[in-house]
Amino acid sequence: MRIIFIGPPGAGKGTQAKKLVDLLGIPHLSTGDLLRGVKDQDSAVAKWVARHLDAGVLAPDHLVMRIVAQRLESRDCAKGCLFDGFPRTLIQAQLLDEHLQRTNHTIDLVLELDVDRRLLLERLVKRASIEHRVDDNERTIKARLQVYDAQTSPLLEFYNKRGLLKKIDGMQSPDEVFSSIRHEVLACQS
Ligand code: AP5
Ligand code: MG
């Protein structure tokens, strides 16, 4: 199965994708994690990626697609994967479609995690004190939310038109959110 998680920063994409890994036995592919991995390397590309991540703006589409394509070639992705934070622009969605067509695969389900702005801020400010992510500060969180509205939210209509989109109430407890997701995944599999 290939499932895409869409939602603003703090919506719970990572939290829920990690839970779903055990249920489906397919890997979690977070472009945020992959890019943070690139950022930690000692290279010119790493510095370039760091500038985007630290400012809360999107890394270039073709670079992200190249990193994703490389990850998809691994054997553990043969049966599918959980896309967390990818695609994030219409161009990335088109690049992903082209890649999946070439490899004879399809997207099975797109899950939108819906959470109020106030709650997103609360969660990210709380996480900042625990995980120390460089982009979890008030200014960058604002930028990330704006980027989501302008560049990522159009994907909801894009996938809705294809009948792939399911909206999940992300404001429940993590276990309740997971239970809603599980319901959609099982419905999709049957
Ligand atoms: P990325 O790492 O994807 O970050 P993000 O989208 O900003 O989202 P977060 O990881 O902050 O939130 P999440 O939805 O995963 O929520 P989480 O489960 O952690 O991207 C970072 C950067 O990388 C981007 O800004 C960009 O620069 C770059 N990038 C990434 N992908 C890219 C792409 N495709 N193209 C270009 N650039 C890209 O939960 C948040 C907190 O809330 C946690 O503390 C959690 O414990 C808590 N929580 C979760 N669920 C609940 C719940 N139900 N109730 C209470 N608390 C909860
Ligand atoms: Mg995340």
Coordinates of N, CA and C and ligand atoms in Angstrom, one line a residue:
M1 N 0.8 -1.2 0.0 CA 0.0 0.0 0.0 C 0.9 1.3 0.0
R2 N 0.4 2.2 -0.7 CA 1.1 3.5 -0.7 C 0.1 4.6 -0.1
I3 N 0.5 5.1 1.0 CA -0.4 6.1 1.7 C 0.3 7.4 1.9
I4 N -0.4 8.5 1.6 CA 0.2 9.8 1.8 C -0.5 10.5 3.0
F5 N 0.3 11.1 3.9 CA -0.2 11.9 5.0 C 0.0 13.4 4.6
I6 N -1.1 14.1 4.6 CA -1.1 15.6 4.4 C -1.6 16.3 5.6
G7 N -0.9 17.3 6.1 CA -1.4 18.1 7.2 C -0.4 19.1 7.5
P8 N -0.8 20.2 8.2 CA 0.1 21.3 8.5 C 1.1 20.8 9.6
P9 N 2.2 21.6 9.8 CA 3.1 21.3 10.9 C 2.4 21.1 12.2
G10 N 2.8 20.0 12.8 CA 2.2 19.7 14.1 C 0.9 18.9 14.1
A11 N 0.5 18.5 12.9 CA -0.8 17.9 12.7 C -0.8 16.4 13.2
G12 N 0.4 15.9 13.3 CA 0.5 14.5 13.8 C 0.9 13.5 12.7
K13 N 1.4 14.0 11.6 CA 1.8 13.1 10.5 C 2.8 12.0 10.9
G14 N 3.9 12.5 11.6 CA 4.9 11.6 12.0 C 4.4 10.6 13.1
T15 N 3.7 11.2 14.0 CA 3.2 10.3 15.1 C 2.3 9.2 14.6
Q16 N 1.4 9.5 13.6 CA 0.5 8.5 13.1 C 1.2 7.6 12.1
A17 N 2.1 8.1 11.3 CA 2.8 7.2 10.4 C 3.6 6.1 11.1
K18 N 4.2 6.5 12.2 CA 5.0 5.6 13.0 C 4.1 4.5 13.6
K19 N 2.9 4.8 14.0 CA 1.9 3.8 14.5 C 1.5 2.9 13.4
L20 N 1.3 3.4 12.2 CA 0.8 2.6 11.1 C 1.9 1.6 10.5
V21 N 3.1 1.9 10.8 CA 4.2 1.0 10.3 C 4.0 -0.4 10.8
D22 N 3.6 -0.5 12.1 CA 3.4 -1.8 12.7 C 2.2 -2.5 12.1
L23 N 1.2 -1.8 11.9 CA 0.0 -2.4 11.3 C 0.2 -2.9 9.9
L24 N 0.9 -2.2 9.1 CA 1.0 -2.5 7.7 C 2.3 -3.2 7.3
G25 N 3.3 -3.0 8.1 CA 4.6 -3.6 7.8 C 5.3 -3.0 6.6
I26 N 5.0 -1.7 6.4 CA 5.7 -1.0 5.3 C 6.4 0.2 6.0
P27 N 7.5 0.7 5.3 CA 8.3 1.8 6.0 C 7.6 3.2 6.0
H28 N 8.1 3.9 6.9 CA 7.7 5.3 7.1 C 8.7 6.2 6.3
L29 N 8.3 6.9 5.3 CA 9.2 7.8 4.5 C 8.9 9.2 4.8
S30 N 9.6 9.9 5.7 CA 9.4 11.3 6.0 C 10.5 12.1 5.3
T31 N 10.0 13.0 4.4 CA 11.0 13.8 3.7 C 11.6 14.8 4.7
G32 N 10.9 15.2 5.7 CA 11.6 16.1 6.7 C 12.8 15.3 7.4
D33 N 12.6 14.1 7.7 CA 13.7 13.3 8.3 C 14.8 13.1 7.3
L34 N 14.4 12.8 6.1 CA 15.5 12.6 5.1 C 16.3 13.8 4.8
L35 N 15.6 15.0 4.8 CA 16.3 16.2 4.5 C 17.1 16.6 5.8
R36 N 16.6 16.3 7.0 CA 17.5 16.6 8.2 C 18.7 15.7 8.1
G37 N 18.6 14.5 7.5 CA 19.8 13.7 7.4 C 20.8 14.3 6.4
V38 N 20.3 14.8 5.3 CA 21.2 15.5 4.3 C 21.9 16.7 5.0
K39 N 21.1 17.5 5.8 CA 21.6 18.7 6.4 C 22.8 18.4 7.3
D40 N 22.7 17.2 8.0 CA 23.8 16.8 8.9 C 25.1 16.4 8.2
Q41 N 25.0 16.2 6.9 CA 26.3 15.8 6.2 C 27.2 17.1 6.0
D42 N 28.4 16.8 5.6 CA 29.4 17.9 5.5 C 29.6 18.1 4.0
S43 N 28.6 18.9 3.3 CA 28.7 19.1 1.9 C 28.0 20.4 1.5
A44 N 28.2 20.8 0.3 CA 27.6 22.1 -0.2 C 26.1 21.9 -0.2
V45 N 25.6 20.7 -0.6 CA 24.2 20.5 -0.7 C 23.6 20.6 0.7
A46 N 24.4 20.1 1.7 CA 23.9 20.1 3.1 C 23.6 21.5 3.5
K47 N 24.5 22.4 3.2 CA 24.4 23.8 3.6 C 23.2 24.5 2.9
W48 N 23.0 24.1 1.6 CA 21.9 24.6 0.9 C 20.5 24.1 1.5
V49 N 20.5 22.8 1.8 CA 19.3 22.2 2.4 C 19.0 22.9 3.8
A50 N 20.1 23.1 4.5 CA 19.9 23.7 5.9 C 19.3 25.1 5.8
R51 N 19.6 25.8 4.8 CA 19.0 27.2 4.6 C 17.5 27.1 4.5
H52 N 17.1 26.1 3.7 CA 15.6 25.9 3.6 C 14.9 25.5 4.9
L53 N 15.5 24.4 5.4 CA 14.9 23.8 6.7 C 14.8 24.9 7.8
D54 N 15.9 25.6 8.0 CA 16.0 26.5 9.1 C 15.1 27.7 9.0
A55 N 14.7 28.0 7.7 CA 13.8 29.1 7.5 C 12.4 28.7 7.4
G56 N 12.2 27.4 7.4 CA 10.8 26.8 7.3 C 10.2 26.9 5.9
V57 N 11.1 27.0 4.9 CA 10.5 27.1 3.5 C 10.9 25.7 2.8
L58 N 10.2 25.4 1.7 CA 10.4 24.1 1.1 C 11.7 24.0 0.4
A59 N 12.3 22.8 0.5 CA 13.5 22.5 -0.4 C 13.0 22.4 -1.8
P60 N 13.9 22.5 -2.8 CA 13.5 22.5 -4.2 C 12.9 21.1 -4.6
D61 N 11.8 21.2 -5.4 CA 11.0 20.0 -5.7 C 11.9 18.9 -6.3
H62 N 12.8 19.2 -7.3 CA 13.5 18.1 -7.9 C 14.5 17.5 -7.0
L63 N 15.1 18.2 -6.1 CA 16.0 17.7 -5.1 C 15.3 16.7 -4.2
V64 N 14.1 17.1 -3.8 CA 13.3 16.3 -2.9 C 12.9 15.0 -3.6
M65 N 12.5 15.1 -4.9 CA 12.0 14.0 -5.6 C 13.2 13.0 -5.8
R66 N 14.4 13.5 -6.0 CA 15.6 12.7 -6.2 C 15.8 11.8 -4.9
I67 N 15.7 12.5 -3.8 CA 15.9 11.8 -2.5 C 14.9 10.7 -2.3
V68 N 13.6 11.1 -2.6 CA 12.5 10.1 -2.4 C 12.7 8.9 -3.4
A69 N 13.0 9.2 -4.6 CA 13.2 8.1 -5.6 C 14.3 7.2 -5.2
Q70 N 15.3 7.7 -4.6 CA 16.4 6.9 -4.1 C 15.9 6.0 -3.0
R71 N 15.2 6.5 -2.1 CA 14.6 5.8 -1.0 C 13.7 4.7 -1.4
L72 N 12.9 5.0 -2.5 CA 11.9 4.1 -3.0 C 12.5 2.9 -3.6
E73 N 13.8 3.0 -4.0 CA 14.5 1.9 -4.7 C 14.8 0.8 -3.7
S74 N 14.9 1.1 -2.4 CA 15.2 0.1 -1.4 C 14.2 -1.0 -1.4
R75 N 14.7 -2.2 -1.1 CA 13.9 -3.4 -1.1 C 12.7 -3.3 -0.1
D76 N 12.9 -2.6 1.0 CA 11.8 -2.5 2.0 C 10.6 -1.7 1.5
C77 N 10.8 -0.9 0.4 CA 9.7 -0.1 -0.1 C 8.9 -0.9 -1.2
A78 N 9.3 -2.1 -1.5 CA 8.7 -2.8 -2.6 C 7.2 -3.0 -2.4
K79 N 6.8 -3.2 -1.2 CA 5.4 -3.5 -1.0 C 4.6 -2.2 -0.7
G80 N 5.3 -1.0 -0.6 CA 4.7 0.2 -0.4 C 5.4 1.0 0.7
C81 N 4.8 2.2 1.0 CA 5.4 3.0 2.1 C 4.4 4.0 2.5
L82 N 4.7 4.7 3.6 CA 3.9 5.7 4.2 C 4.6 7.1 4.0
F83 N 4.0 7.9 3.1 CA 4.7 9.2 2.7 C 4.2 10.2 3.8
D84 N 5.2 10.7 4.5 CA 4.9 11.7 5.5 C 5.5 13.1 5.1
G85 N 4.7 14.0 4.7 CA 5.2 15.3 4.3 C 5.7 15.4 2.9
F86 N 5.2 14.4 2.1 CA 5.6 14.4 0.7 C 4.4 13.7 0.0
P87 N 3.9 14.2 -1.2 CA 4.4 15.5 -1.8 C 3.8 16.7 -1.0
R88 N 4.5 17.8 -1.3 CA 4.1 19.0 -0.6 C 3.8 20.2 -1.6
T89 N 3.9 19.9 -2.9 CA 3.6 20.9 -3.9 C 2.9 20.1 -5.0
L90 N 2.2 20.9 -5.9 CA 1.6 20.2 -7.1 C 2.7 19.6 -8.0
I91 N 3.8 20.3 -8.1 CA 4.9 19.7 -8.9 C 5.4 18.4 -8.3
Q92 N 5.6 18.4 -7.0 CA 6.0 17.1 -6.4 C 5.0 16.0 -6.6
A93 N 3.7 16.4 -6.6 CA 2.7 15.4 -6.8 C 2.8 14.8 -8.2
Q94 N 3.1 15.7 -9.1 CA 3.2 15.2 -10.5 C 4.5 14.4 -10.7
L95 N 5.5 14.8 -10.1 CA 6.8 14.0 -10.2 C 6.6 12.6 -9.5
L96 N 5.8 12.6 -8.4 CA 5.6 11.3 -7.8 C 4.7 10.4 -8.7
D97 N 3.7 11.0 -9.3 CA 2.9 10.2 -10.2 C 3.7 9.6 -11.4
E98 N 4.6 10.5 -11.9 CA 5.4 10.0 -13.0 C 6.3 8.8 -12.5
H99 N 6.9 9.0 -11.3 CA 7.8 7.9 -10.8 C 7.0 6.7 -10.6
L100 N 5.8 6.8 -10.0 CA 5.0 5.6 -9.7 C 4.5 4.9 -11.0
Q101 N 4.2 5.7 -12.0 CA 3.8 5.1 -13.3 C 5.0 4.3 -13.9
R102 N 6.2 4.9 -13.8 CA 7.3 4.2 -14.4 C 7.6 2.8 -13.6
T103 N 7.2 2.8 -12.4 CA 7.5 1.6 -11.6 C 6.2 0.7 -11.4
N104 N 5.1 1.1 -12.2 CA 3.9 0.3 -12.1 C 3.2 0.3 -10.7
H105 N 3.3 1.4 -10.0 CA 2.6 1.5 -8.7 C 1.6 2.6 -8.7
T106 N 0.8 2.5 -7.7 CA -0.3 3.6 -7.5 C -0.3 4.1 -6.1
I107 N -1.0 5.2 -5.9 CA -1.3 5.7 -4.5 C -2.7 5.1 -4.2
D108 N -2.7 4.5 -2.9 CA -4.0 3.9 -2.5 C -4.9 4.8 -1.7
L109 N -4.2 5.7 -0.9 CA -5.0 6.5 0.0 C -4.3 7.7 0.4
V110 N -5.0 8.9 0.5 CA -4.4 10.1 1.0 C -5.2 10.5 2.3
L111 N -4.4 10.7 3.4 CA -5.1 11.0 4.7 C -4.8 12.5 5.0
E112 N -5.8 13.3 5.2 CA -5.6 14.6 5.6 C -5.8 14.7 7.1
L113 N -4.8 15.2 7.8 CA -5.0 15.3 9.3 C -5.4 16.8 9.6
D114 N -6.6 16.9 10.0 CA -7.2 18.3 10.2 C -7.1 18.7 11.7
V115 N -6.4 19.8 11.9 CA -6.2 20.3 13.3 C -6.3 21.8 13.3
D116 N -6.9 22.4 14.3 CA -7.0 23.8 14.5 C -5.7 24.5 14.6
R117 N -5.6 25.7 14.1 CA -4.3 26.4 14.2 C -3.8 26.6 15.7
R118 N -4.7 26.9 16.6 CA -4.3 27.2 18.0 C -3.6 25.9 18.6
L119 N -4.2 24.8 18.3 CA -3.7 23.5 18.8 C -2.4 23.2 18.1
L120 N -2.2 23.5 16.9 CA -0.9 23.2 16.2 C 0.2 24.0 16.9
L121 N -0.1 25.3 17.1 CA 0.9 26.1 17.8 C 1.3 25.5 19.2
E122 N 0.2 25.2 19.9 CA 0.5 24.6 21.3 C 1.4 23.4 21.2
R123 N 1.1 22.5 20.3 CA 1.8 21.2 20.1 C 3.3 21.5 19.8
L124 N 3.5 22.5 18.8 CA 4.9 22.7 18.4 C 5.7 23.4 19.4
V125 N 5.0 24.3 20.1 CA 5.8 25.0 21.2 C 6.2 24.0 22.3
K126 N 5.3 23.1 22.6 CA 5.5 22.1 23.6 C 6.7 21.2 23.1
R127 N 6.6 20.8 21.8 CA 7.7 19.9 21.3 C 9.0 20.6 21.3
A128 N 9.0 21.9 21.1 CA 10.3 22.7 21.0 C 11.1 22.5 22.3
S129 N 10.3 22.4 23.5 CA 11.0 22.3 24.7 C 11.6 20.8 24.9
I130 N 11.1 19.9 24.2 CA 11.5 18.5 24.4 C 12.5 18.1 23.3
E131 N 12.2 18.4 22.0 CA 13.1 17.8 20.9 C 14.1 18.8 20.4
H132 N 13.9 20.1 20.6 CA 14.8 21.1 20.1 C 15.0 21.1 18.6
R133 N 13.9 21.0 17.9 CA 14.1 21.1 16.4 C 14.3 22.6 16.0
V134 N 15.3 22.8 15.2 CA 15.7 24.2 14.9 C 14.5 25.0 14.4
D135 N 13.6 24.3 13.6 CA 12.5 25.1 13.0 C 11.2 25.2 14.0
D136 N 11.3 24.7 15.2 CA 10.2 24.9 16.1 C 10.4 26.1 17.0
N137 N 10.5 27.3 16.3 CA 10.4 28.6 17.0 C 9.3 29.4 16.4
E138 N 8.8 30.3 17.1 CA 7.5 31.0 16.7 C 7.6 31.5 15.3
R139 N 8.7 32.2 14.9 CA 8.8 32.8 13.6 C 8.8 31.7 12.5
T140 N 9.5 30.7 12.7 CA 9.6 29.7 11.6 C 8.3 28.8 11.6
I141 N 7.7 28.6 12.7 CA 6.4 27.9 12.7 C 5.4 28.7 11.8
K142 N 5.4 30.0 12.0 CA 4.5 30.9 11.2 C 4.8 30.7 9.7
A143 N 6.1 30.7 9.4 CA 6.5 30.6 8.0 C 6.0 29.2 7.4
R144 N 6.2 28.2 8.3 CA 5.8 26.8 7.8 C 4.3 26.7 7.6
L145 N 3.5 27.4 8.5 CA 2.1 27.4 8.3 C 1.7 28.1 7.0
Q146 N 2.3 29.2 6.7 CA 2.0 30.0 5.5 C 2.4 29.1 4.3
V147 N 3.5 28.5 4.3 CA 3.9 27.6 3.2 C 2.9 26.5 3.0
Y148 N 2.4 25.9 4.1 CA 1.4 24.9 4.0 C 0.1 25.4 3.3
D149 N -0.4 26.6 3.7 CA -1.6 27.1 3.1 C -1.4 27.4 1.6
A150 N -0.2 28.0 1.3 CA 0.0 28.4 -0.1 C 0.4 27.3 -1.0
Q151 N 1.3 26.4 -0.6 CA 1.8 25.5 -1.5 C 1.3 24.0 -1.3
T152 N 0.9 23.7 -0.1 CA 0.5 22.3 0.1 C -1.0 22.0 0.1
S153 N -1.7 23.0 0.6 CA -3.2 22.7 0.7 C -3.9 22.5 -0.6
P154 N -3.3 23.1 -1.7 CA -4.0 22.8 -3.0 C -4.0 21.3 -3.4
L155 N -3.1 20.5 -2.7 CA -3.0 19.1 -3.0 C -4.3 18.4 -2.5
L156 N -5.0 19.0 -1.5 CA -6.2 18.3 -1.0 C -7.2 18.2 -2.1
E157 N -7.4 19.3 -2.9 CA -8.4 19.2 -4.0 C -7.9 18.3 -5.1
F158 N -6.6 18.3 -5.3 CA -5.9 17.5 -6.3 C -6.2 16.0 -6.1
Y159 N -6.1 15.5 -4.8 CA -6.3 14.1 -4.5 C -7.8 13.9 -4.3
N160 N -8.5 14.9 -3.8 CA -10.0 14.7 -3.6 C -10.7 14.4 -5.0
K161 N -10.2 15.1 -6.0 CA -10.8 14.9 -7.3 C -10.6 13.4 -7.8
R162 N -9.6 12.8 -7.3 CA -9.3 11.4 -7.7 C -10.0 10.4 -6.8
G163 N -10.7 10.9 -5.8 CA -11.4 10.0 -4.9 C -10.5 9.3 -3.9
L164 N -9.3 9.9 -3.7 CA -8.3 9.2 -2.8 C -8.3 9.8 -1.4
L165 N -8.9 11.0 -1.3 CA -8.7 11.8 0.0 C -9.7 11.4 1.1
K166 N -9.2 11.1 2.3 CA -10.0 11.0 3.5 C -9.6 11.9 4.5
K167 N -10.6 12.7 5.1 CA -10.2 13.7 6.1 C -10.3 13.0 7.5
I168 N -9.3 13.2 8.3 CA -9.3 12.6 9.7 C -9.3 13.8 10.7
D169 N -10.1 13.6 11.7 CA -10.1 14.6 12.8 C -8.8 14.4 13.6
G170 N -7.8 15.3 13.4 CA -6.6 15.1 14.1 C -6.5 15.7 15.5
M171 N -7.7 16.2 16.0 CA -7.7 16.9 17.3 C -8.1 15.9 18.4
Q172 N -8.3 14.7 18.1 CA -8.6 13.7 19.1 C -7.3 13.2 19.7
S173 N -7.3 12.3 20.7 CA -6.1 11.8 21.3 C -5.4 11.0 20.2
P174 N -4.0 10.8 20.4 CA -3.3 10.1 19.3 C -3.9 8.7 19.1
D175 N -4.4 8.0 20.1 CA -5.0 6.6 19.9 C -6.3 6.7 19.1
E176 N -7.1 7.8 19.4 CA -8.3 8.0 18.7 C -8.1 8.3 17.2
V177 N -7.1 9.2 17.0 CA -6.8 9.5 15.6 C -6.4 8.2 14.9
F178 N -5.5 7.4 15.6 CA -5.1 6.2 14.9 C -6.2 5.3 14.6
S179 N -7.2 5.2 15.5 CA -8.3 4.3 15.3 C -9.1 4.8 14.0
S180 N -9.3 6.1 13.8 CA -9.9 6.6 12.6 C -9.1 6.3 11.4
I181 N -7.8 6.4 11.5 CA -7.0 6.1 10.3 C -7.0 4.6 10.0
R182 N -7.0 3.8 11.0 CA -7.1 2.3 10.9 C -8.4 1.9 10.1
H183 N -9.4 2.6 10.5 CA -10.7 2.3 9.9 C -10.7 2.6 8.3
E184 N -10.1 3.8 8.0 CA -9.9 4.1 6.6 C -9.0 3.2 5.8
V185 N -8.0 2.8 6.5 CA -7.0 1.9 5.8 C -7.6 0.5 5.6
L186 N -8.4 0.0 6.6 CA -9.0 -1.3 6.4 C -10.1 -1.2 5.3
A187 N -10.8 -0.1 5.3 CA -11.9 0.1 4.3 C -11.2 0.1 2.9
C188 N -10.1 0.7 2.8 CA -9.4 0.8 1.5 C -8.8 -0.5 1.1
Q189 N -8.4 -1.4 2.0 CA -7.9 -2.7 1.7 C -8.9 -3.7 1.3
S190 N -10.2 -3.5 1.7 CA -11.2 -4.5 1.5 C -11.9 -4.3 0.1
Ligands
AP5_1 P1 8.6 18.1 8.4 O1 9.7 17.4 9.2 O2 7.8 17.3 7.5 O3 7.8 19.0 9.4 P2 6.3 19.6 9.3 O4 5.5 19.3 8.1 O5 6.5 21.0 9.7 O6 5.6 18.8 10.4 P3 6.0 18.4 11.8 O7 7.0 17.2 11.7 O8 6.4 19.5 12.6 O9 4.7 17.8 12.4 P4 3.9 16.4 12.2 O10 2.7 16.6 11.4 O11 4.8 15.3 11.8 O12 3.5 16.2 13.7 P5 4.1 15.3 14.8 O13 3.6 13.9 14.7 O14 5.5 15.5 14.9 O15 9.3 19.2 7.4 C1 10.3 20.0 8.0 C2 10.9 20.9 6.9 O16 11.6 20.0 5.9 C3 10.0 21.7 6.1 O17 9.7 23.0 6.7 C4 10.8 21.9 4.8 O18 11.8 22.9 4.9 C5 11.4 20.5 4.6 N1 10.6 19.6 3.8 C6 10.0 18.4 4.3 N2 9.4 17.8 3.4 C7 9.5 18.5 2.2 C8 9.1 18.4 0.9 N3 8.3 17.4 0.5 N4 9.4 19.3 0.0 C9 10.2 20.4 0.4 N5 10.7 20.6 1.6 C10 10.3 19.7 2.5 O19 3.4 16.0 16.1 C11 3.7 17.2 16.6 C12 3.7 17.3 18.1 O20 2.4 17.1 18.5 C13 4.5 16.2 18.7 O21 5.1 16.6 19.9 C14 3.5 15.1 19.1 O22 3.9 14.3 20.2 C15 2.2 15.9 19.3 N6 1.0 15.2 18.9 C16 0.8 14.5 17.8 N7 -0.5 14.1 17.7 C17 -1.1 14.5 18.8 C18 -2.4 14.4 19.3 N8 -3.4 13.7 18.6 N9 -2.7 15.0 20.5 C19 -1.8 15.7 21.2 N10 -0.5 15.9 20.7 C20 -0.2 15.3 19.6
MG2 MG 6.9 15.3 11.2

